[in-house]
């Protein structure tokens, strides 16, 4: 799940790499279909070519990242991106990672508010407030274990999403991609937006892929794991996009796949709604834990500061989350994708210099 991580075993298989890669890039926006529609589905005839370009980029850069981490033995993201001795730049990279986690948390708050608004017809503020209070409270009682437990919901949610999507595709009379102006900060250029999405996904995965790469025993494992991970990310996204193209009306909702599942079956809709709710809670807990832990490590380890720090983060996220889940995806995803081109570029430069030096 986006924004989550875990300790990894001494030797990592290609299968584990693929599963972890997929889990890092999958969140509420992905499985709900909202981010996929805005980045790809709204491109009309160029929807699938844009997704294919993004998938290839996710595979290639992911492979380079895993291989570089393996060959250098470096398990820290800031040191792999800023390989030369420059503490200020490494601090900037670390700060950007915290801001990125805050963005994920804000999107979760907005998603939960929109979720309650669509299902129960109440104000999105109350749904967002409930999530903030729950996360702030639970973060004081070992939420790392709870977050890992909740992350188990991602595989069944992905399977149910694919099942609903395939059902929609197999029973559809017509599949048509229609170009739509979704607004936000997306450029509308299918190639550039596809690469932006790939960079965004890669930055979600970097904090986990880099320490993961240092545990890989062989170079082929890095390439195979990255290939199958990218195949899962692109393949599931393709099925979701085809399903959304069978019913253009659902793309006007905040959670297109939820609306589609309710169209097909009330039981499917209820199960999907419950799993999506837990998935949002899991992602928000993981992000809030990582942020509060980062602040405590940098500024103070005294536990009495933990509650004020998490409460301040939640209040700020709640205020920003009022802008709406769909609107924030169109603004925050592109912004962080554009900024992410810089660390991605530095990482590729590091790989080029390292392997050129190694070859000579």
mmCIF file of C-alpha atoms in Angstrom:
data_model
loop_
_atom_site.group_PDB
_atom_site.id
_atom_site.type_symbol
_atom_site.label_atom_id
_atom_site.label_comp_id
_atom_site.label_asym_id
_atom_site.label_seq_id
_atom_site.Cartn_x
_atom_site.Cartn_y
_atom_site.Cartn_z
ATOM 1 C CA UNK A 1 0.000 0.000 0.000
ATOM 2 C CA UNK A 2 1.168 3.523 -0.806
ATOM 3 C CA UNK A 3 3.406 4.992 1.897
ATOM 4 C CA UNK A 4 3.995 1.704 3.807
ATOM 5 C CA UNK A 5 7.189 -0.305 4.411
ATOM 6 C CA UNK A 6 8.509 -3.336 6.222
ATOM 7 C CA UNK A 7 11.684 -5.130 7.247
ATOM 8 C CA UNK A 8 12.845 -7.559 4.609
ATOM 9 C CA UNK A 9 14.481 -10.951 4.741
ATOM 10 C CA UNK A 10 18.160 -11.565 4.016
ATOM 11 C CA UNK A 11 17.540 -12.907 0.506
ATOM 12 C CA UNK A 12 14.615 -11.623 -1.504
ATOM 13 C CA UNK A 13 12.964 -13.500 -4.365
ATOM 14 C CA UNK A 14 11.624 -11.988 -7.577
ATOM 15 C CA UNK A 15 8.099 -12.865 -6.433
ATOM 16 C CA UNK A 16 8.517 -10.890 -3.209
ATOM 17 C CA UNK A 17 9.944 -7.936 -5.145
ATOM 18 C CA UNK A 18 6.913 -7.960 -7.462
ATOM 19 C CA UNK A 19 4.390 -8.163 -4.613
ATOM 20 C CA UNK A 20 6.078 -5.403 -2.607
ATOM 21 C CA UNK A 21 6.386 -3.198 -5.708
ATOM 22 C CA UNK A 22 2.702 -3.644 -6.456
ATOM 23 C CA UNK A 23 1.722 -2.991 -2.845
ATOM 24 C CA UNK A 24 3.711 0.248 -2.709
ATOM 25 C CA UNK A 25 1.982 1.683 -5.774
ATOM 26 C CA UNK A 26 -1.584 0.640 -4.926
ATOM 27 C CA UNK A 27 -3.759 2.925 -2.841
ATOM 28 C CA UNK A 28 -7.331 4.133 -2.535
ATOM 29 C CA UNK A 29 -6.954 6.328 -5.615
ATOM 30 C CA UNK A 30 -5.701 3.405 -7.723
ATOM 31 C CA UNK A 31 -8.222 0.757 -6.672
ATOM 32 C CA UNK A 32 -11.135 3.208 -6.675
ATOM 33 C CA UNK A 33 -10.262 4.011 -10.307
ATOM 34 C CA UNK A 34 -10.150 7.768 -9.706
ATOM 35 C CA UNK A 35 -6.429 8.381 -10.271
ATOM 36 C CA UNK A 36 -6.328 5.937 -13.192
ATOM 37 C CA UNK A 37 -9.215 7.707 -14.903
ATOM 38 C CA UNK A 38 -7.706 11.168 -14.441
ATOM 39 C CA UNK A 39 -4.230 10.191 -15.653
ATOM 40 C CA UNK A 40 -5.199 7.712 -18.388
ATOM 41 C CA UNK A 41 -8.915 7.121 -18.995
ATOM 42 C CA UNK A 42 -9.604 10.790 -19.683
ATOM 43 C CA UNK A 43 -7.048 10.711 -22.553
ATOM 44 C CA UNK A 44 -9.552 9.025 -24.865
ATOM 45 C CA UNK A 45 -7.902 6.967 -27.590
ATOM 46 C CA UNK A 46 -4.489 7.490 -25.958
ATOM 47 C CA UNK A 47 -5.556 5.972 -22.623
ATOM 48 C CA UNK A 48 -3.894 2.592 -23.115
ATOM 49 C CA UNK A 49 -0.757 3.916 -24.922
ATOM 50 C CA UNK A 50 -0.235 6.320 -22.003
ATOM 51 C CA UNK A 51 -0.611 3.474 -19.508
ATOM 52 C CA UNK A 52 1.797 1.309 -21.511
ATOM 53 C CA UNK A 53 4.420 4.085 -21.448
ATOM 54 C CA UNK A 54 3.984 4.493 -17.682
ATOM 55 C CA UNK A 55 4.290 0.733 -17.140
ATOM 56 C CA UNK A 56 7.524 0.544 -19.165
ATOM 57 C CA UNK A 57 8.980 3.457 -17.174
ATOM 58 C CA UNK A 58 7.977 1.798 -13.877
ATOM 59 C CA UNK A 59 9.737 -1.394 -15.003
ATOM 60 C CA UNK A 60 12.952 0.204 -16.285
ATOM 61 C CA UNK A 61 13.549 2.723 -13.489
ATOM 62 C CA UNK A 62 12.509 0.178 -10.869
ATOM 63 C CA UNK A 63 15.043 -2.295 -12.262
ATOM 64 C CA UNK A 64 17.811 0.309 -12.225
ATOM 65 C CA UNK A 65 16.936 1.288 -8.637
ATOM 66 C CA UNK A 66 16.961 -2.293 -7.366
ATOM 67 C CA UNK A 67 20.208 -3.119 -9.187
ATOM 68 C CA UNK A 68 21.944 0.037 -7.972
ATOM 69 C CA UNK A 69 20.894 -0.604 -4.365
ATOM 70 C CA UNK A 70 22.123 -4.181 -4.662
ATOM 71 C CA UNK A 71 25.509 -3.307 -6.197
ATOM 72 C CA UNK A 72 26.240 -0.338 -3.918
ATOM 73 C CA UNK A 73 24.855 -1.967 -0.777
ATOM 74 C CA UNK A 74 23.138 1.315 0.105
ATOM 75 C CA UNK A 75 19.795 0.926 1.888
ATOM 76 C CA UNK A 76 18.953 4.615 2.502
ATOM 77 C CA UNK A 77 17.019 6.583 -0.076
ATOM 78 C CA UNK A 78 18.692 9.944 0.553
ATOM 79 C CA UNK A 79 22.163 8.415 0.164
ATOM 80 C CA UNK A 80 21.305 6.623 -3.067
ATOM 81 C CA UNK A 81 19.743 9.735 -4.613
ATOM 82 C CA UNK A 82 22.455 12.090 -3.262
ATOM 83 C CA UNK A 83 25.489 9.824 -3.569
ATOM 84 C CA UNK A 84 28.013 12.649 -3.106
ATOM 85 C CA UNK A 85 28.709 14.141 0.328
ATOM 86 C CA UNK A 86 26.178 16.963 0.659
ATOM 87 C CA UNK A 87 24.186 16.918 3.901
ATOM 88 C CA UNK A 88 21.905 19.878 2.981
ATOM 89 C CA UNK A 89 20.685 18.101 -0.172
ATOM 90 C CA UNK A 90 20.157 14.857 1.722
ATOM 91 C CA UNK A 91 18.120 16.811 4.277
ATOM 92 C CA UNK A 92 16.018 18.237 1.443
ATOM 93 C CA UNK A 93 15.339 14.724 0.116
ATOM 94 C CA UNK A 94 14.369 13.521 3.607
ATOM 95 C CA UNK A 95 12.090 16.548 4.085
ATOM 96 C CA UNK A 96 10.440 15.929 0.719
ATOM 97 C CA UNK A 97 9.746 12.360 1.792
ATOM 98 C CA UNK A 98 7.940 13.617 4.939
ATOM 99 C CA UNK A 99 5.926 16.118 2.894
ATOM 100 C CA UNK A 100 5.087 13.322 0.463
ATOM 101 C CA UNK A 101 3.780 11.165 3.326
ATOM 102 C CA UNK A 102 1.702 14.107 4.514
ATOM 103 C CA UNK A 103 0.199 14.363 1.033
ATOM 104 C CA UNK A 104 -0.757 10.673 1.174
ATOM 105 C CA UNK A 105 -2.350 11.205 4.587
ATOM 106 C CA UNK A 106 -4.270 14.259 3.360
ATOM 107 C CA UNK A 107 -5.602 12.298 0.385
ATOM 108 C CA UNK A 108 -6.717 9.520 2.751
ATOM 109 C CA UNK A 109 -8.594 12.043 4.899
ATOM 110 C CA UNK A 110 -10.246 13.515 1.797
ATOM 111 C CA UNK A 111 -11.059 10.022 0.475
ATOM 112 C CA UNK A 112 -12.642 8.926 3.751
ATOM 113 C CA UNK A 113 -14.716 12.109 3.879
ATOM 114 C CA UNK A 114 -15.899 11.622 0.312
ATOM 115 C CA UNK A 115 -16.553 7.948 1.037
ATOM 116 C CA UNK A 116 -18.941 8.760 3.879
ATOM 117 C CA UNK A 117 -20.511 11.584 1.903
ATOM 118 C CA UNK A 118 -21.350 9.305 -1.045
ATOM 119 C CA UNK A 119 -22.620 6.344 1.003
ATOM 120 C CA UNK A 120 -24.390 8.092 3.886
ATOM 121 C CA UNK A 121 -25.123 11.526 2.459
ATOM 122 C CA UNK A 122 -23.445 13.347 5.372
ATOM 123 C CA UNK A 123 -20.895 16.154 5.147
ATOM 124 C CA UNK A 124 -17.415 15.065 4.079
ATOM 125 C CA UNK A 125 -16.043 16.998 7.066
ATOM 126 C CA UNK A 126 -17.456 14.481 9.564
ATOM 127 C CA UNK A 127 -15.975 11.511 7.732
ATOM 128 C CA UNK A 128 -12.573 13.209 7.585
ATOM 129 C CA UNK A 129 -12.805 14.204 11.249
ATOM 130 C CA UNK A 130 -13.632 10.619 12.245
ATOM 131 C CA UNK A 131 -10.586 9.293 10.386
ATOM 132 C CA UNK A 132 -8.285 11.954 11.911
ATOM 133 C CA UNK A 133 -9.489 11.223 15.444
ATOM 134 C CA UNK A 134 -9.170 7.466 14.939
ATOM 135 C CA UNK A 135 -5.660 7.714 13.460
ATOM 136 C CA UNK A 136 -4.466 10.202 16.097
ATOM 137 C CA UNK A 137 -5.733 7.946 18.889
ATOM 138 C CA UNK A 138 -4.512 4.663 17.397
ATOM 139 C CA UNK A 139 -1.081 6.088 16.607
ATOM 140 C CA UNK A 140 -0.418 6.164 20.359
ATOM 141 C CA UNK A 141 -0.885 2.383 20.714
ATOM 142 C CA UNK A 142 1.447 0.555 18.407
ATOM 143 C CA UNK A 143 -0.241 1.199 15.099
ATOM 144 C CA UNK A 144 2.635 -0.335 13.149
ATOM 145 C CA UNK A 145 1.299 -3.783 13.858
ATOM 146 C CA UNK A 146 -2.243 -2.647 13.094
ATOM 147 C CA UNK A 147 -1.100 -1.049 9.836
ATOM 148 C CA UNK A 148 0.595 -4.251 8.753
ATOM 149 C CA UNK A 149 -2.531 -6.205 9.628
ATOM 150 C CA UNK A 150 -4.755 -3.785 7.737
ATOM 151 C CA UNK A 151 -2.431 -3.949 4.729
ATOM 152 C CA UNK A 152 -3.574 -7.560 4.315
ATOM 153 C CA UNK A 153 -6.771 -6.103 2.866
ATOM 154 C CA UNK A 154 -4.970 -4.974 -0.310
ATOM 155 C CA UNK A 155 -4.737 -8.427 -1.996
ATOM 156 C CA UNK A 156 -8.459 -9.276 -1.564
ATOM 157 C CA UNK A 157 -9.428 -5.738 -2.543
ATOM 158 C CA UNK A 158 -7.306 -6.028 -5.683
ATOM 159 C CA UNK A 159 -8.833 -9.424 -6.523
ATOM 160 C CA UNK A 160 -12.381 -8.155 -6.007
ATOM 161 C CA UNK A 161 -11.607 -5.071 -8.099
ATOM 162 C CA UNK A 162 -10.309 -7.247 -10.940
ATOM 163 C CA UNK A 163 -13.309 -9.584 -10.637
ATOM 164 C CA UNK A 164 -15.770 -6.693 -10.871
ATOM 165 C CA UNK A 165 -13.825 -5.140 -13.740
ATOM 166 C CA UNK A 166 -13.695 -8.402 -15.702
ATOM 167 C CA UNK A 167 -17.416 -8.936 -15.088
ATOM 168 C CA UNK A 168 -18.125 -5.474 -16.484
ATOM 169 C CA UNK A 169 -15.872 -6.022 -19.504
ATOM 170 C CA UNK A 170 -17.264 -9.477 -20.337
ATOM 171 C CA UNK A 171 -20.892 -8.340 -20.153
ATOM 172 C CA UNK A 172 -20.413 -4.974 -21.882
ATOM 173 C CA UNK A 173 -21.953 -4.204 -25.253
ATOM 174 C CA UNK A 174 -19.546 -1.380 -25.954
ATOM 175 C CA UNK A 175 -16.138 -0.254 -24.642
ATOM 176 C CA UNK A 176 -15.304 3.331 -25.494
ATOM 177 C CA UNK A 177 -12.683 5.739 -24.166
ATOM 178 C CA UNK A 178 -13.814 9.357 -24.327
ATOM 179 C CA UNK A 179 -11.434 12.302 -23.952
ATOM 180 C CA UNK A 180 -12.424 14.436 -20.949
ATOM 181 C CA UNK A 181 -10.937 17.589 -19.439
ATOM 182 C CA UNK A 182 -10.456 16.658 -15.772
ATOM 183 C CA UNK A 183 -8.903 19.991 -14.808
ATOM 184 C CA UNK A 184 -6.281 20.155 -12.058
ATOM 185 C CA UNK A 185 -2.578 20.411 -12.909
ATOM 186 C CA UNK A 186 -2.460 17.612 -15.476
ATOM 187 C CA UNK A 187 -1.090 18.800 -18.812
ATOM 188 C CA UNK A 188 -3.405 16.700 -20.981
ATOM 189 C CA UNK A 189 -0.408 15.440 -22.991
ATOM 190 C CA UNK A 190 -0.760 11.651 -22.837
ATOM 191 C CA UNK A 191 2.982 10.896 -22.984
ATOM 192 C CA UNK A 192 4.076 13.408 -20.361
ATOM 193 C CA UNK A 193 1.197 12.618 -17.998
ATOM 194 C CA UNK A 194 2.021 8.916 -18.307
ATOM 195 C CA UNK A 195 5.636 9.554 -17.298
ATOM 196 C CA UNK A 196 4.482 11.820 -14.466
ATOM 197 C CA UNK A 197 2.325 9.027 -13.100
ATOM 198 C CA UNK A 198 5.245 6.599 -13.343
ATOM 199 C CA UNK A 199 7.509 8.975 -11.404
ATOM 200 C CA UNK A 200 4.825 9.438 -8.757
ATOM 201 C CA UNK A 201 4.448 5.666 -8.328
ATOM 202 C CA UNK A 202 8.219 5.189 -8.206
ATOM 203 C CA UNK A 203 8.611 7.782 -5.478
ATOM 204 C CA UNK A 204 5.922 5.942 -3.512
ATOM 205 C CA UNK A 205 8.027 2.797 -3.826
ATOM 206 C CA UNK A 206 11.572 4.187 -3.375
ATOM 207 C CA UNK A 207 11.637 4.094 0.454
ATOM 208 C CA UNK A 208 10.886 0.349 0.235
ATOM 209 C CA UNK A 209 12.556 -0.606 -3.070
ATOM 210 C CA UNK A 210 15.995 0.690 -2.032
ATOM 211 C CA UNK A 211 16.359 -1.342 1.186
ATOM 212 C CA UNK A 212 14.706 -4.223 -0.676
ATOM 213 C CA UNK A 213 17.316 -4.029 -3.422
ATOM 214 C CA UNK A 214 20.161 -4.355 -0.925
ATOM 215 C CA UNK A 215 18.787 -7.799 0.075
ATOM 216 C CA UNK A 216 18.658 -9.200 -3.478
ATOM 217 C CA UNK A 217 21.226 -11.931 -4.195
ATOM 218 C CA UNK A 218 21.300 -11.812 -8.016
ATOM 219 C CA UNK A 219 20.958 -9.172 -10.727
ATOM 220 C CA UNK A 220 18.342 -11.216 -12.616
ATOM 221 C CA UNK A 221 16.154 -11.142 -9.516
ATOM 222 C CA UNK A 222 16.023 -7.343 -9.677
ATOM 223 C CA UNK A 223 14.964 -7.300 -13.326
ATOM 224 C CA UNK A 224 12.477 -10.160 -13.023
ATOM 225 C CA UNK A 225 10.941 -8.757 -9.844
ATOM 226 C CA UNK A 226 10.622 -5.301 -11.363
ATOM 227 C CA UNK A 227 9.138 -6.743 -14.550
ATOM 228 C CA UNK A 228 6.445 -8.760 -12.777
ATOM 229 C CA UNK A 229 5.748 -5.868 -10.385
ATOM 230 C CA UNK A 230 5.277 -3.457 -13.278
ATOM 231 C CA UNK A 231 3.176 -6.075 -15.074
ATOM 232 C CA UNK A 232 0.854 -6.308 -12.057
ATOM 233 C CA UNK A 233 0.593 -2.520 -11.738
ATOM 234 C CA UNK A 234 -0.067 -1.991 -15.435
ATOM 235 C CA UNK A 235 -2.190 -5.109 -15.902
ATOM 236 C CA UNK A 236 -4.652 -4.417 -13.093
ATOM 237 C CA UNK A 237 -4.809 -0.755 -14.163
ATOM 238 C CA UNK A 238 -5.623 -1.830 -17.720
ATOM 239 C CA UNK A 239 -8.501 -4.033 -16.556
ATOM 240 C CA UNK A 240 -9.881 -1.194 -14.395
ATOM 241 C CA UNK A 241 -9.680 1.282 -17.288
ATOM 242 C CA UNK A 242 -11.474 -1.128 -19.643
ATOM 243 C CA UNK A 243 -14.205 -1.598 -17.025
ATOM 244 C CA UNK A 244 -14.667 2.155 -16.590
ATOM 245 C CA UNK A 245 -14.908 2.514 -20.372
ATOM 246 C CA UNK A 246 -17.982 0.262 -20.331
ATOM 247 C CA UNK A 247 -19.920 2.728 -18.167
ATOM 248 C CA UNK A 248 -18.777 6.342 -18.656
ATOM 249 C CA UNK A 249 -21.376 7.578 -16.140
ATOM 250 C CA UNK A 250 -19.467 6.060 -13.182
ATOM 251 C CA UNK A 251 -16.397 8.169 -13.962
ATOM 252 C CA UNK A 252 -18.349 11.220 -12.822
ATOM 253 C CA UNK A 253 -18.462 9.820 -9.270
ATOM 254 C CA UNK A 254 -15.698 10.125 -6.667
ATOM 255 C CA UNK A 255 -15.180 6.340 -6.497
ATOM 256 C CA UNK A 256 -15.838 4.983 -10.007
ATOM 257 C CA UNK A 257 -15.146 1.322 -9.201
ATOM 258 C CA UNK A 258 -17.407 1.476 -6.154
ATOM 259 C CA UNK A 259 -20.205 2.893 -8.308
ATOM 260 C CA UNK A 260 -19.577 0.186 -10.916
ATOM 261 C CA UNK A 261 -19.640 -2.595 -8.309
ATOM 262 C CA UNK A 262 -22.960 -1.287 -6.940
ATOM 263 C CA UNK A 263 -24.344 -1.342 -10.492
ATOM 264 C CA UNK A 264 -23.427 -5.006 -10.895
ATOM 265 C CA UNK A 265 -24.372 -6.340 -7.479
ATOM 266 C CA UNK A 266 -25.357 -5.006 -4.070
ATOM 267 C CA UNK A 267 -23.286 -7.745 -2.434
ATOM 268 C CA UNK A 268 -20.220 -6.851 -4.518
ATOM 269 C CA UNK A 269 -20.766 -3.212 -3.656
ATOM 270 C CA UNK A 270 -21.053 -3.841 0.090
ATOM 271 C CA UNK A 271 -17.923 -6.019 0.198
ATOM 272 C CA UNK A 272 -15.965 -3.576 -1.932
ATOM 273 C CA UNK A 273 -17.074 -0.610 0.207
ATOM 274 C CA UNK A 274 -15.973 -2.344 3.428
ATOM 275 C CA UNK A 275 -12.571 -3.333 2.045
ATOM 276 C CA UNK A 276 -11.978 0.106 0.549
ATOM 277 C CA UNK A 277 -12.797 1.676 3.926
ATOM 278 C CA UNK A 278 -10.203 -0.500 5.697
ATOM 279 C CA UNK A 279 -7.661 0.148 2.933
ATOM 280 C CA UNK A 280 -7.975 3.917 3.421
ATOM 281 C CA UNK A 281 -7.593 3.506 7.190
ATOM 282 C CA UNK A 282 -4.502 1.335 6.726
ATOM 283 C CA UNK A 283 -2.803 3.788 4.355
ATOM 284 C CA UNK A 284 -3.555 6.766 6.592
ATOM 285 C CA UNK A 285 -2.233 5.002 9.707
ATOM 286 C CA UNK A 286 0.985 3.994 7.939
ATOM 287 C CA UNK A 287 1.584 7.537 6.682
ATOM 288 C CA UNK A 288 0.827 9.197 10.030
ATOM 289 C CA UNK A 289 3.106 6.742 11.871
ATOM 290 C CA UNK A 290 5.988 7.358 9.494
ATOM 291 C CA UNK A 291 5.609 11.146 9.733
ATOM 292 C CA UNK A 292 5.317 11.325 13.523
ATOM 293 C CA UNK A 293 8.243 8.924 13.931
ATOM 294 C CA UNK A 294 10.357 11.044 11.585
ATOM 295 C CA UNK A 295 9.584 14.202 13.536
ATOM 296 C CA UNK A 296 10.295 12.527 16.870
ATOM 297 C CA UNK A 297 13.628 11.154 15.671
ATOM 298 C CA UNK A 298 14.742 14.514 14.327
ATOM 299 C CA UNK A 299 13.516 16.847 17.048
ATOM 300 C CA UNK A 300 12.606 15.013 20.251
ATOM 301 C CA UNK A 301 12.144 11.433 21.441
ATOM 302 C CA UNK A 302 10.036 12.440 24.445
ATOM 303 C CA UNK A 303 6.682 10.661 24.205
ATOM 304 C CA UNK A 304 4.744 13.603 25.604
ATOM 305 C CA UNK A 305 5.292 15.385 22.275
ATOM 306 C CA UNK A 306 3.797 12.523 20.244
ATOM 307 C CA UNK A 307 0.143 13.486 20.758
ATOM 308 C CA UNK A 308 0.598 17.214 19.936
ATOM 309 C CA UNK A 309 2.611 16.331 16.808
ATOM 310 C CA UNK A 310 0.079 13.815 15.461
ATOM 311 C CA UNK A 311 -2.833 16.113 16.375
ATOM 312 C CA UNK A 312 -1.263 19.047 14.504
ATOM 313 C CA UNK A 313 -0.646 16.868 11.444
ATOM 314 C CA UNK A 314 -4.248 15.623 11.515
ATOM 315 C CA UNK A 315 -5.751 19.105 11.902
ATOM 316 C CA UNK A 316 -3.754 20.381 8.927
ATOM 317 C CA UNK A 317 -4.684 17.334 6.816
ATOM 318 C CA UNK A 318 -8.358 17.745 7.736
ATOM 319 C CA UNK A 319 -8.341 21.375 6.610
ATOM 320 C CA UNK A 320 -6.702 20.528 3.273
ATOM 321 C CA UNK A 321 -8.882 17.435 2.838
ATOM 322 C CA UNK A 322 -11.992 19.630 2.635
ATOM 323 C CA UNK A 323 -10.997 20.489 -0.951
ATOM 324 C CA UNK A 324 -12.216 17.017 -1.981
ATOM 325 C CA UNK A 325 -10.626 13.705 -2.930
ATOM 326 C CA UNK A 326 -11.118 13.982 -6.685
ATOM 327 C CA UNK A 327 -9.875 17.580 -6.782
ATOM 328 C CA UNK A 328 -6.781 16.846 -4.672
ATOM 329 C CA UNK A 329 -5.754 13.949 -6.938
ATOM 330 C CA UNK A 330 -5.770 16.294 -9.941
ATOM 331 C CA UNK A 331 -3.597 18.792 -8.067
ATOM 332 C CA UNK A 332 -1.310 16.954 -5.623
ATOM 333 C CA UNK A 333 -0.457 13.905 -7.763
ATOM 334 C CA UNK A 334 0.851 16.002 -10.680
ATOM 335 C CA UNK A 335 2.736 18.416 -8.380
ATOM 336 C CA UNK A 336 4.589 15.634 -6.580
ATOM 337 C CA UNK A 337 5.099 13.843 -9.875
ATOM 338 C CA UNK A 338 6.745 16.931 -11.388
ATOM 339 C CA UNK A 339 8.955 17.450 -8.325
ATOM 340 C CA UNK A 340 9.761 13.746 -8.338
ATOM 341 C CA UNK A 341 11.480 14.087 -11.727
ATOM 342 C CA UNK A 342 14.420 15.692 -9.887
ATOM 343 C CA UNK A 343 15.286 12.831 -7.481
ATOM 344 C CA UNK A 344 14.524 10.312 -10.250
ATOM 345 C CA UNK A 345 16.930 12.135 -12.559
ATOM 346 C CA UNK A 346 19.635 12.224 -9.860
ATOM 347 C CA UNK A 347 19.176 8.514 -9.204
ATOM 348 C CA UNK A 348 19.618 7.700 -12.907
ATOM 349 C CA UNK A 349 22.721 9.914 -13.073
ATOM 350 C CA UNK A 350 24.120 8.037 -10.073
ATOM 351 C CA UNK A 351 23.442 4.724 -11.829
ATOM 352 C CA UNK A 352 25.121 5.924 -15.036
ATOM 353 C CA UNK A 353 28.245 7.153 -13.239
ATOM 354 C CA UNK A 354 28.462 4.090 -10.998
ATOM 355 C CA UNK A 355 28.216 1.508 -13.774
ATOM 356 C CA UNK A 356 30.499 3.467 -16.097
ATOM 357 C CA UNK A 357 33.123 3.560 -13.365
ATOM 358 C CA UNK A 358 32.571 -0.115 -12.610
ATOM 359 C CA UNK A 359 32.947 -1.034 -16.286
ATOM 360 C CA UNK A 360 36.208 0.872 -16.721
#
